[in-house]
Short mmCIF file of C-alpha atoms and ligand atoms in Angstrom, two decimals:
data_model
loop_
_atom_site.label_atom_id
_atom_site.label_comp_id
_atom_site.label_asym_id
_atom_site.label_seq_id
_atom_site.Cartn_x
_atom_site.Cartn_y
_atom_site.Cartn_z
CA MET A 20 -15.49 -14.53 -45.88
CA PRO A 21 -14.12 -17.82 -47.23
CA LEU A 22 -10.37 -18.24 -47.26
CA THR A 23 -10.31 -18.85 -51.04
CA PHE A 24 -11.86 -15.46 -51.60
CA LEU A 25 -9.34 -13.89 -49.29
CA LEU A 26 -6.49 -15.53 -51.09
CA LEU A 27 -7.85 -14.32 -54.39
CA ALA A 28 -8.21 -10.78 -53.06
CA ALA A 29 -4.76 -10.99 -51.58
CA PHE A 30 -3.36 -12.28 -54.85
CA THR A 31 -4.94 -9.44 -56.81
CA ALA A 32 -3.55 -6.90 -54.37
CA ALA A 33 -0.23 -8.63 -54.45
CA ILE A 34 0.32 -8.65 -58.21
CA LEU A 35 -0.31 -4.95 -58.18
CA SER A 36 2.19 -4.05 -55.54
CA LEU A 37 4.18 -6.91 -54.09
CA SER A 38 6.98 -9.18 -55.06
CA PHE A 39 6.43 -12.94 -55.02
CA SER A 40 8.17 -13.51 -51.69
CA ASN A 41 6.08 -10.79 -50.09
CA LEU A 42 3.01 -12.51 -51.45
CA LYS A 43 4.02 -15.72 -49.77
CA THR A 44 4.47 -13.90 -46.44
CA LEU A 45 1.14 -12.23 -46.92
CA ILE A 46 -0.68 -15.52 -47.46
CA MET A 47 1.03 -16.99 -44.41
CA ASP A 48 0.01 -13.91 -42.41
CA ILE A 49 -3.61 -14.33 -43.46
CA ARG A 50 -3.62 -18.02 -42.55
CA ALA A 51 -2.05 -17.26 -39.17
CA ALA A 52 -4.59 -14.54 -38.41
CA ARG A 53 -7.44 -16.85 -39.31
CA SER A 54 -6.26 -20.00 -37.59
CA HIS A 55 -6.46 -18.75 -34.02
CA ASP A 56 -7.36 -15.82 -31.91
CA GLU A 57 -4.06 -14.13 -31.19
CA SER A 58 -5.32 -12.49 -28.03
CA GLN A 59 -6.19 -15.82 -26.36
CA LYS A 60 -2.88 -17.34 -27.37
CA VAL A 61 -0.80 -14.44 -26.03
CA LEU A 62 -2.73 -14.45 -22.76
CA ALA A 63 -2.17 -18.18 -22.33
CA ASP A 64 1.58 -17.55 -22.80
CA VAL A 65 1.57 -14.83 -20.16
CA GLN A 66 -0.33 -17.02 -17.71
CA ARG A 67 2.20 -19.81 -18.09
CA GLN A 68 4.90 -17.37 -16.98
CA ILE A 69 3.16 -16.30 -13.78
CA SER A 70 3.68 -18.20 -10.56
CA THR A 71 0.84 -19.37 -8.37
CA LEU A 72 0.02 -17.34 -5.30
CA GLY A 73 -3.63 -18.07 -4.49
CA GLY A 74 -5.59 -17.58 -1.29
CA GLU A 75 -8.61 -15.77 0.05
CA VAL A 76 -8.80 -12.00 0.25
CA LEU A 77 -11.60 -10.17 1.99
CA ILE A 78 -12.44 -6.50 1.36
CA LEU A 79 -14.66 -4.92 4.00
CA VAL A 80 -16.58 -1.79 3.09
CA HIS A 81 -19.14 0.54 4.62
CA THR A 82 -22.16 -0.39 2.51
CA GLY A 83 -25.47 -1.82 3.60
CA PRO A 84 -28.19 -0.50 5.91
CA GLY A 85 -27.72 2.93 7.44
CA ILE A 86 -25.02 4.09 5.06
CA ILE A 87 -25.75 7.14 2.87
CA PRO A 88 -26.02 5.73 -0.71
CA ALA A 89 -23.38 8.12 -2.10
CA TYR A 90 -20.86 6.94 0.55
CA ALA A 91 -21.72 3.32 -0.17
CA ASP A 92 -21.13 3.87 -3.91
CA GLN A 93 -17.84 5.56 -3.10
CA ALA A 94 -16.87 2.64 -0.85
CA ARG A 95 -17.65 0.22 -3.69
CA SER A 96 -15.55 2.28 -6.10
CA TYR A 97 -12.56 2.00 -3.74
CA ALA A 98 -13.17 -1.73 -3.49
CA VAL A 99 -13.14 -2.07 -7.31
CA LYS A 100 -9.89 -0.09 -7.54
CA LEU A 101 -8.32 -2.28 -4.89
CA GLN A 102 -9.59 -5.47 -6.57
CA ASN A 103 -8.09 -4.29 -9.86
CA LEU A 104 -4.69 -3.70 -8.25
CA LEU A 105 -4.89 -7.07 -6.50
CA GLY A 106 -5.49 -8.49 -9.98
CA SER A 107 -1.74 -8.20 -10.43
CA PHE A 108 -1.40 -11.24 -8.15
CA PRO A 109 -2.46 -14.62 -9.49
CA ASN A 110 -5.28 -16.82 -8.31
CA LEU A 111 -6.58 -14.74 -5.43
CA HIS A 112 -10.19 -15.33 -4.52
CA ILE A 113 -11.52 -11.90 -3.56
CA THR A 114 -14.75 -11.27 -1.66
CA VAL A 115 -16.18 -7.80 -1.05
CA LYS A 116 -18.73 -7.44 1.74
CA PRO A 117 -20.18 -4.91 4.17
CA VAL A 118 -18.10 -4.69 7.34
CA SER A 119 -21.41 -4.99 9.25
CA GLU A 120 -21.64 -8.61 8.04
CA TYR A 121 -18.25 -9.58 9.41
CA THR A 122 -18.29 -12.66 11.60
CA GLY A 123 -15.67 -13.54 14.21
CA GLY A 124 -12.53 -15.29 13.01
CA GLN A 125 -13.08 -14.56 9.28
CA ALA A 126 -9.95 -12.45 8.85
CA PHE A 127 -7.82 -15.31 10.20
CA GLN A 128 -9.00 -17.46 7.30
CA THR A 129 -7.76 -14.99 4.70
CA ARG A 130 -4.35 -14.32 3.24
CA ARG A 131 -5.27 -10.72 4.04
CA THR A 132 -8.37 -8.69 4.87
CA PHE A 133 -8.60 -5.06 3.75
CA TYR A 134 -10.81 -2.65 5.63
CA LEU A 135 -11.77 0.54 3.71
CA GLY A 136 -12.62 3.28 6.21
CA ASN A 137 -14.21 5.93 4.02
CA VAL A 138 -17.17 6.64 6.34
CA TYR A 139 -15.98 8.66 9.32
CA GLY A 140 -17.46 7.15 12.48
CA GLY A 141 -18.84 4.15 10.53
CA LEU A 142 -19.93 1.32 12.84
CA LEU A 143 -17.45 -1.49 13.39
CA PRO A 144 -18.65 -4.90 14.62
CA LYS A 145 -16.99 -5.95 17.87
CA ALA A 146 -15.99 -9.26 16.25
CA PHE A 147 -13.91 -7.38 13.67
CA VAL A 148 -12.27 -5.08 16.24
CA ASP A 149 -11.43 -8.10 18.41
CA ASP A 150 -9.78 -9.93 15.50
CA VAL A 151 -7.72 -6.86 14.57
CA LEU A 152 -6.51 -6.62 18.16
CA GLN A 153 -5.75 -10.35 18.12
CA ASP A 154 -3.31 -9.63 15.27
CA ALA A 155 -5.31 -11.01 12.33
CA PRO A 156 -3.73 -10.19 8.92
CA VAL A 157 -5.63 -6.94 8.32
CA THR A 158 -4.83 -3.81 6.31
CA TRP A 159 -6.62 -0.78 7.70
CA ILE A 160 -7.07 1.96 5.12
CA GLY A 161 -8.38 5.37 6.18
CA HIS A 162 -10.58 6.46 9.07
CA ASN A 163 -11.79 4.90 12.29
CA LEU A 164 -8.78 3.29 13.91
CA TRP A 165 -9.48 5.84 16.67
CA GLN A 166 -12.60 3.81 17.52
CA LEU A 167 -10.43 1.03 18.94
CA PRO A 168 -9.79 1.28 22.69
CA SER A 169 -6.42 2.97 23.16
CA ASP A 170 -5.27 0.58 25.91
CA ALA A 171 -5.93 -2.31 23.50
CA LEU A 172 -3.86 -0.59 20.79
CA LEU A 173 -0.84 -0.24 23.10
CA PRO A 174 0.39 -3.83 22.60
CA LEU A 175 0.42 -3.09 18.85
CA GLY A 176 2.68 -0.09 19.45
CA ILE A 177 0.13 2.74 19.18
CA SER A 178 -0.57 5.12 22.05
CA ALA A 179 -3.16 7.32 20.37
CA VAL A 180 -4.97 7.94 17.09
CA GLN A 181 -6.19 11.40 16.29
CA ASN A 182 -7.90 12.98 13.34
CA LEU A 183 -6.36 16.14 12.00
CA PRO A 184 -8.61 19.12 11.29
CA LEU A 185 -9.15 19.82 7.60
CA PRO A 186 -7.50 21.08 5.55
CA THR A 187 -4.34 19.44 6.81
CA SER A 188 -0.97 20.80 5.78
CA PHE A 189 0.24 17.37 4.62
CA ASP A 190 0.69 17.00 0.88
CA ARG A 191 3.42 14.46 0.22
CA VAL A 192 4.44 10.97 1.19
CA GLU A 193 8.05 9.84 1.48
CA TYR A 194 8.55 6.23 0.47
CA ARG A 195 11.73 4.47 -0.59
CA ASN A 196 13.58 7.81 -0.80
CA HIS A 197 11.07 9.44 -3.10
CA ALA A 198 8.53 12.20 -2.36
CA PHE A 199 5.17 11.15 -3.77
CA LYS A 200 3.51 14.52 -4.22
CA ARG A 201 -0.14 15.39 -4.32
CA PRO A 202 -1.71 18.58 -5.67
CA GLY A 203 -4.39 18.50 -2.92
CA ARG A 204 -3.94 18.00 0.82
CA LEU A 205 -4.12 14.62 2.52
CA ASP A 206 -7.07 13.94 4.81
CA ILE A 207 -5.06 11.92 7.29
CA SER A 208 -5.19 10.67 10.83
CA GLU A 209 -2.25 10.83 13.17
CA VAL A 210 -1.11 7.68 14.90
CA LYS A 211 1.21 8.23 17.83
CA LEU A 212 3.67 5.41 18.18
CA SER A 213 4.38 4.17 21.69
CA ASP A 214 6.83 1.46 20.81
CA LYS A 215 8.90 2.54 17.87
CA ALA A 216 11.00 -0.61 17.96
CA SER A 217 8.14 -2.97 17.16
CA VAL A 218 6.48 -0.77 14.54
CA ARG A 219 7.83 -0.51 11.03
CA VAL A 220 6.96 2.74 9.26
CA HIS A 221 7.18 2.14 5.49
CA ALA A 222 6.17 5.66 4.46
CA TRP A 223 5.88 9.08 6.13
CA ALA A 224 3.50 11.94 5.36
CA HIS A 225 5.21 15.37 5.30
CA ASP A 226 4.10 18.96 5.37
CA HIS A 227 5.92 22.19 4.60
CA GLN A 228 6.54 23.02 8.26
CA GLY A 229 8.86 20.07 8.57
CA ARG A 230 6.37 17.88 10.41
CA ARG A 231 6.02 14.22 9.60
CA LEU A 232 3.54 11.50 10.56
CA PRO A 233 3.49 7.77 9.92
CA TYR A 234 1.66 7.23 6.62
CA VAL A 235 2.06 3.47 6.24
CA ALA A 236 2.79 1.62 9.47
CA GLN A 237 3.20 -2.12 9.96
CA LEU A 238 2.30 -3.23 13.47
CA LYS A 239 2.90 -6.96 13.62
CA ARG A 240 0.36 -8.28 11.09
CA LEU A 241 -1.76 -5.10 11.06
CA TRP A 242 -0.91 -2.64 8.28
CA TYR A 243 -2.22 0.88 8.58
CA PHE A 244 -2.66 3.59 5.90
CA ALA A 245 -3.33 7.09 7.24
CA ASP A 246 -5.70 8.00 4.40
CA ILE A 247 -7.35 6.26 1.42
CA PRO A 248 -4.82 6.26 -1.42
CA LEU A 249 -7.56 4.99 -3.74
CA GLU A 250 -9.28 8.36 -3.59
CA GLU A 251 -8.46 10.20 -6.84
CA PRO A 252 -5.28 8.30 -7.67
CA GLY A 253 -2.59 10.55 -9.14
CA GLU A 254 0.24 9.56 -11.48
CA THR A 255 2.92 10.58 -8.98
CA ASP A 256 1.13 10.27 -5.65
CA ARG A 257 0.66 7.81 -2.76
CA TYR A 258 -1.62 5.56 -4.86
CA LEU A 259 1.66 4.13 -6.16
CA VAL A 260 2.80 3.43 -2.60
CA LEU A 261 -0.27 1.33 -1.87
CA ALA A 262 0.06 -0.46 -5.21
CA ASP A 263 3.71 -1.22 -4.49
CA LEU A 264 3.16 -2.55 -0.96
CA LEU A 265 0.38 -5.00 -1.85
CA GLY A 266 2.93 -7.71 -2.53
CA ASP A 267 4.54 -7.20 0.88
CA MET A 268 1.14 -7.36 2.55
CA LEU A 269 0.14 -10.55 0.70
CA GLY A 270 3.41 -12.27 1.43
CA GLN A 271 4.67 -12.16 -2.16
CA LYS A 272 7.36 -9.53 -2.13
CA ARG A 273 8.39 -8.58 -5.65
CA SER A 274 11.47 -7.12 -7.15
CA CYS A 275 11.73 -6.55 -10.87
CA VAL A 276 13.85 -5.07 -13.60
CA PRO A 277 12.28 -1.65 -14.31
CA ARG A 278 10.35 -1.97 -17.56
CA ALA A 279 9.18 0.55 -20.15
CA LEU A 280 6.50 0.25 -22.82
CA VAL A 281 6.00 2.48 -25.83
CA ARG A 282 3.04 2.56 -28.19
CA MET A 283 2.42 4.26 -31.53
CA GLU A 284 -1.07 5.65 -31.58
CA ASP A 285 -3.86 5.98 -34.16
CA ILE A 286 -2.20 4.24 -37.09
CA GLN A 287 -4.86 4.55 -39.78
CA PRO A 288 -5.25 4.14 -43.56
CA ASN A 289 -5.01 7.88 -44.23
CA GLU A 290 -1.54 8.07 -42.61
CA SER A 291 1.48 9.03 -44.68
CA ALA A 292 3.56 5.95 -45.46
CA ALA A 293 6.74 8.00 -45.22
CA VAL A 294 5.83 9.30 -41.76
CA LEU A 295 5.06 5.81 -40.48
CA ARG A 296 8.24 4.39 -42.05
CA ARG A 297 10.29 7.06 -40.34
CA ALA A 298 8.76 6.41 -36.91
CA ILE A 299 9.27 2.65 -37.25
CA GLY A 300 12.83 3.29 -38.40
CA LEU A 301 13.57 5.40 -35.36
CA LEU A 302 12.43 2.71 -32.91
CA GLU A 303 14.23 0.05 -34.95
CA ARG A 304 17.48 2.03 -34.82
CA GLU A 305 17.18 2.39 -31.05
CA HIS A 306 16.36 -1.36 -30.73
CA ILE A 307 13.12 -0.58 -28.93
CA PRO A 308 10.28 -3.12 -28.95
CA PHE A 309 6.94 -1.35 -29.39
CA SER A 310 3.19 -1.71 -29.79
CA ALA A 311 0.77 0.14 -32.03
CA THR A 312 -2.93 0.91 -32.02
CA VAL A 313 -4.45 0.47 -35.46
CA ILE A 314 -7.72 1.89 -36.79
CA PRO A 315 -9.29 -0.54 -39.29
CA GLU A 316 -10.94 2.05 -41.55
CA PHE A 317 -10.56 5.80 -42.09
CA ARG A 318 -13.56 8.08 -42.41
CA ALA A 319 -13.97 11.80 -42.83
CA PRO A 320 -16.99 13.76 -44.04
CA GLY A 321 -17.56 12.52 -47.59
CA ARG A 322 -14.47 10.28 -47.53
CA ARG A 323 -13.60 6.69 -46.76
CA VAL A 324 -10.12 5.21 -47.01
CA SER A 325 -9.35 1.51 -46.71
CA TRP A 326 -6.00 -0.11 -45.98
CA GLU A 327 -6.17 -2.00 -49.30
CA SER A 328 -6.26 1.27 -51.18
CA ARG A 329 -2.90 2.24 -49.62
CA PRO A 330 -0.51 -0.61 -50.53
CA GLU A 331 2.67 1.25 -49.61
CA LEU A 332 1.29 2.14 -46.19
CA LEU A 333 -0.11 -1.36 -45.69
CA ALA A 334 3.35 -2.76 -46.39
CA GLU A 335 4.67 -0.64 -43.50
CA LEU A 336 1.94 -1.94 -41.19
CA ARG A 337 2.82 -5.51 -42.10
CA ARG A 338 6.52 -4.79 -41.72
CA MET A 339 5.82 -3.48 -38.24
CA GLN A 340 4.13 -6.73 -37.32
CA ARG A 341 6.99 -8.77 -38.77
CA LEU A 342 9.43 -6.74 -36.68
CA GLY A 343 7.53 -7.97 -33.63
CA ALA A 344 5.34 -4.95 -32.88
CA ARG A 345 2.21 -5.88 -30.93
CA ILE A 346 -0.88 -4.62 -32.70
CA PHE A 347 -3.97 -3.48 -30.80
CA GLN A 348 -7.30 -2.88 -32.45
CA HIS A 349 -8.32 0.74 -31.88
CA GLY A 350 -12.05 0.88 -32.54
CA TYR A 351 -13.56 0.36 -35.96
CA THR A 352 -13.39 3.86 -37.45
CA HIS A 353 -12.46 5.91 -34.34
CA GLN A 354 -15.44 8.17 -35.12
CA TYR A 355 -19.16 7.52 -35.03
CA GLU A 356 -21.30 7.03 -38.14
CA VAL A 357 -21.98 10.27 -39.99
CA GLN A 358 -22.06 12.32 -36.81
CA ALA A 359 -19.65 15.11 -36.15
CA ASN A 360 -18.34 13.77 -32.85
CA PRO A 361 -16.92 16.39 -32.86
CA LYS A 362 -15.62 16.55 -36.45
CA GLY A 363 -16.40 13.25 -38.13
CA ILE A 364 -12.72 12.44 -38.66
CA SER A 365 -11.14 9.09 -37.74
CA GLY A 366 -8.56 9.35 -35.01
CA TYR A 367 -9.83 12.74 -33.93
CA ASP A 368 -13.41 11.80 -33.09
CA TYR A 369 -14.91 9.65 -30.35
CA GLU A 370 -16.43 6.34 -31.33
CA PHE A 371 -18.13 5.07 -28.18
CA TRP A 372 -18.88 8.33 -26.37
CA ASP A 373 -20.77 11.51 -27.28
CA ALA A 374 -18.20 14.32 -27.34
CA ARG A 375 -20.79 17.06 -27.54
CA THR A 376 -22.99 16.05 -24.62
CA ASP A 377 -20.23 14.26 -22.68
CA ALA A 378 -22.56 11.30 -22.23
CA PRO A 379 -23.16 7.88 -23.80
CA LEU A 380 -24.08 8.06 -27.51
CA SER A 381 -27.79 7.63 -27.90
CA GLY A 382 -28.45 4.68 -30.21
CA LEU A 383 -25.14 2.96 -29.55
CA THR A 384 -26.37 -0.23 -27.91
CA ALA A 385 -24.12 -3.00 -26.66
CA SER A 386 -24.89 -5.09 -29.74
CA ALA A 387 -24.15 -2.15 -32.07
CA ALA A 388 -20.85 -1.64 -30.27
CA ARG A 389 -20.04 -5.34 -30.58
CA GLU A 390 -20.79 -5.18 -34.28
CA ARG A 391 -18.42 -2.24 -34.79
CA LEU A 392 -15.71 -4.11 -32.93
CA GLU A 393 -16.21 -7.28 -34.98
CA LEU A 394 -16.27 -5.37 -38.30
CA GLY A 395 -12.95 -3.77 -37.43
CA LYS A 396 -11.41 -7.01 -36.22
CA THR A 397 -12.38 -8.80 -39.45
CA ILE A 398 -10.82 -6.03 -41.56
CA LEU A 399 -7.52 -6.35 -39.69
CA GLN A 400 -7.51 -10.15 -39.80
CA ASP A 401 -8.27 -10.15 -43.55
CA LEU A 402 -5.19 -7.99 -44.01
CA GLY A 403 -3.10 -10.56 -42.19
CA ILE A 404 -2.85 -8.36 -39.09
CA ARG A 405 -3.18 -10.20 -35.79
CA PRO A 406 -4.48 -7.85 -33.10
CA VAL A 407 -3.42 -9.04 -29.64
CA GLY A 408 -5.82 -6.78 -27.79
CA TRP A 409 -7.99 -3.73 -27.62
CA VAL A 410 -7.56 -0.01 -26.93
CA THR A 411 -10.75 2.08 -26.63
CA PRO A 412 -10.63 5.25 -28.78
CA HIS A 413 -9.86 8.22 -26.49
CA TYR A 414 -10.29 5.77 -23.58
CA ALA A 415 -13.91 6.89 -23.59
CA ALA A 416 -16.94 4.64 -23.37
CA PRO A 417 -19.80 4.03 -20.93
CA ALA A 418 -18.83 1.50 -18.25
CA GLU A 419 -21.30 -1.03 -19.73
CA LEU A 420 -19.51 -1.13 -23.10
CA TYR A 421 -16.27 -2.21 -21.44
CA GLU A 422 -18.04 -5.49 -20.81
CA VAL A 423 -18.51 -5.82 -24.57
CA PHE A 424 -14.82 -5.06 -25.17
CA ALA A 425 -13.85 -7.51 -22.42
CA GLN A 426 -15.84 -10.30 -24.09
CA ALA A 427 -14.18 -9.73 -27.46
CA TYR A 428 -10.65 -9.18 -26.21
CA PRO A 429 -9.16 -10.75 -23.07
CA ILE A 430 -6.28 -8.24 -23.33
CA ALA A 431 -6.42 -4.43 -23.29
CA TYR A 432 -3.83 -1.68 -22.98
CA GLU A 433 -5.39 1.43 -21.49
CA ARG A 434 -6.91 3.30 -18.58
CA ARG A 435 -10.40 2.05 -17.92
CA THR A 436 -13.70 3.50 -16.78
CA TYR A 437 -15.82 1.69 -14.19
CA ARG A 438 -19.04 2.49 -12.44
CA THR A 439 -20.38 1.67 -9.00
CA GLY A 440 -23.92 3.05 -8.68
CA SER A 441 -23.71 6.83 -8.93
CA VAL A 442 -19.91 6.89 -9.06
CA THR A 443 -18.10 6.70 -12.42
CA PHE A 444 -14.34 6.66 -12.30
CA GLU A 445 -11.28 6.06 -14.40
CA GLN A 446 -8.35 4.03 -13.15
CA PHE A 447 -4.80 3.69 -14.41
CA PHE A 448 -2.51 0.86 -13.37
CA PRO A 449 1.17 1.01 -12.49
CA TYR A 450 1.66 -2.61 -13.63
CA PRO A 451 -0.27 -5.27 -15.57
CA VAL A 452 -3.42 -6.43 -13.80
CA ARG A 453 -6.38 -8.63 -14.42
CA ASP A 454 -9.29 -6.31 -13.73
CA VAL A 455 -12.76 -6.97 -12.27
CA LEU A 456 -14.06 -7.73 -15.78
CA GLY A 457 -11.41 -10.42 -16.16
CA THR A 458 -9.39 -8.50 -18.79
CA TYR A 459 -5.60 -8.57 -18.63
CA ILE A 460 -4.70 -4.88 -18.81
CA LEU A 461 -1.29 -3.54 -19.72
CA PRO A 462 -0.38 -0.35 -17.92
CA GLU A 463 -0.42 3.12 -19.47
CA ASN A 464 0.67 5.31 -16.59
CA MET A 465 2.56 8.20 -18.20
CA ASP A 466 -0.04 9.45 -20.65
CA GLN A 467 0.95 10.64 -24.13
CA VAL A 468 3.70 12.72 -25.61
CA GLU A 469 1.88 16.05 -26.08
CA THR A 470 4.62 18.64 -26.41
CA PRO A 471 8.32 18.84 -25.52
CA ALA A 472 7.19 20.21 -22.11
CA SER A 473 5.06 17.10 -21.46
CA LEU A 474 8.22 15.01 -21.63
CA GLN A 475 9.34 16.68 -18.39
CA HIS A 476 6.14 15.65 -16.62
CA MET A 477 6.55 12.13 -17.98
CA LEU A 478 10.06 11.95 -16.54
CA GLU A 479 8.61 13.03 -13.20
CA VAL A 480 6.17 10.11 -13.42
CA ALA A 481 9.07 7.83 -14.35
CA ARG A 482 11.09 8.93 -11.29
CA ALA A 483 8.10 8.25 -9.00
CA ASN A 484 7.63 4.77 -10.46
CA ARG A 485 11.38 4.10 -10.41
CA ALA A 486 11.22 4.18 -6.61
CA LEU A 487 8.85 1.20 -6.58
CA GLN A 488 9.92 -2.41 -6.21
CA CYS A 489 8.40 -3.51 -9.51
CA PRO A 490 8.42 -0.42 -11.72
CA TRP A 491 6.74 -0.07 -15.08
CA VAL A 492 6.37 3.05 -17.20
CA SER A 493 4.26 3.22 -20.31
CA PHE A 494 3.38 5.98 -22.77
CA PHE A 495 2.23 6.59 -26.33
CA PHE A 496 2.93 9.01 -29.16
CA HIS A 497 1.68 9.79 -32.66
CA PRO A 498 4.12 9.27 -35.56
CA TYR A 499 3.13 12.57 -37.21
CA GLN A 500 4.52 14.46 -34.20
CA LEU A 501 8.03 13.41 -35.20
CA SER A 502 7.66 14.25 -38.88
CA PRO A 503 9.95 17.07 -40.11
CA ASP A 504 7.02 18.33 -42.20
CA TYR A 505 4.79 18.81 -39.18
CA GLN A 506 5.15 22.13 -37.38
CA GLY A 507 1.98 22.19 -35.22
CA GLU A 508 1.63 22.53 -31.46
CA HIS A 509 2.32 18.83 -30.79
CA LYS A 510 5.65 18.89 -32.60
CA VAL A 511 8.43 16.95 -30.92
CA THR A 512 11.71 16.59 -32.76
CA GLU A 513 13.27 13.17 -33.24
CA ARG A 514 16.16 14.43 -31.20
CA GLN A 515 13.96 15.41 -28.24
CA PHE A 516 12.13 12.11 -28.48
CA THR A 517 15.27 10.01 -28.61
CA ALA A 518 16.80 11.99 -25.75
CA PHE A 519 13.67 11.32 -23.70
CA MET A 520 13.84 7.59 -24.31
CA ARG A 521 17.52 7.58 -23.40
CA GLN A 522 16.71 9.41 -20.17
CA LEU A 523 14.29 6.61 -19.32
CA SER A 524 17.07 4.12 -19.98
CA GLN A 525 19.43 6.13 -17.77
CA LEU A 526 16.84 5.91 -15.00
CA GLY A 527 17.23 2.16 -15.32
CA PHE A 528 14.15 1.36 -17.40
CA ARG A 529 14.45 -1.25 -20.11
CA PHE A 530 12.09 -1.20 -23.09
CA VAL A 531 10.42 -4.59 -23.40
CA ASP A 532 7.82 -6.53 -25.32
CA PRO A 533 4.85 -6.36 -22.92
CA PHE A 534 4.19 -10.10 -23.10
CA LYS A 535 7.66 -11.51 -23.02
CA SER A 536 8.58 -10.00 -19.69
CA ALA A 537 5.76 -11.19 -17.45
CA SER A 538 8.09 -13.68 -15.76
CA ASP A 539 10.88 -11.13 -15.41
CA THR A 540 10.35 -10.79 -11.68
CA SER A 541 11.99 -12.41 -8.74
CA PRO A 542 9.59 -13.16 -5.87
ZN1 ZN I 23 -6.91 7.09 -30.72
#
């Protein structure tokens, strides 16, 4: 659409509802939205704040000939999860390859080499074993350390490695004075330490009989994890321990001010202006920077509502942006065509996933998905709204479509789905990362405010993250939940909500703008 047309449309809308000074702001907003892609600009700002680390990283996995395909796919999924977490560190050059292709001396040329031992008894090349025993910078995750000759392990401080019969009784990991709990049991190996003075145990696995075993041990340059924390990562479990120690292992120890992010979800043209105004007012009063996901167009069976048709509401959306809220595009209609998916209502329905068959939507090709995204983006930009990134409706889409989203938006704020062969998995991040698709992803690691009871779980997640060296917590809520007129099952009173946010502050978390705090870390 030409700018003159936009200005005309804006002017028409403006004389109906806005004062002259608001009109001027509106025109400036439209020009700003049109003159650059906000997402690229914000990302460039963030990158300027991050220091250079760099270096080679090698991830060795059990794939290749002789490995059962399902195990190989699982190994690749762990490698992707690890690569994503390593994406929190700048300028690393990461290579993933089968351990069977390892050649002597390689690990010495890396900043660090990670071995993922998910195949019990998987073959290890002698060259790799020799380099580990020669104290190459290697992190050993999971099985198979027992394959190394025990007399050769002695100089590293280990007298024996033994697998524990399943199910083990170990279900929590103590790290930095916090118990990282796991609903299931840990499939761990026991390392017996011969020389406790030279070994540093960073974390211990515990059971209910009072027994403890080294969970993360540092033996000179070899780091050892007693299981694979990348297997089914939990919000409060030892996945966080691995994520937190990556900096130590890479030689870039981090320590940060604990940061909190909050996001208003599903802001759409059918929203009540009063409800949105109230939610914005609450965060404003508490001086809390926030983000919002915005749906460009509302649909329901037989109904269509545009932002232009709701001037009072639109004014609130624009006010939010002027206050500094970061806006994320949240689909196009947050439902799919005329299908009931499951109800046909924006915000409730899925847009990129079939809710009824729990499978990709038939007919939704990559180009159709791209078109939906672009239609929505244009609507927002024409309103003078500058989306800085993307949030997938219900976090649900086939892995392939994330490539489409990644091309359109270099920034996202969500949990993401990936696929490696037969394995499809979702991953959340405890801090911002640049993922394998190259997208800068802001963390969402506490989930959403569901009920007053969910706030207790979220505080549990906050306490687990608070124990880390560079803690982030991030959650979202829906403005209607706080409305005095709403009495449904997701009701949370303003008082409960404010108390929750204050509890996060008391834990030491500071609410921040997600892009202004990237440099707020001391190496
Ligand atoms: Zn949504």
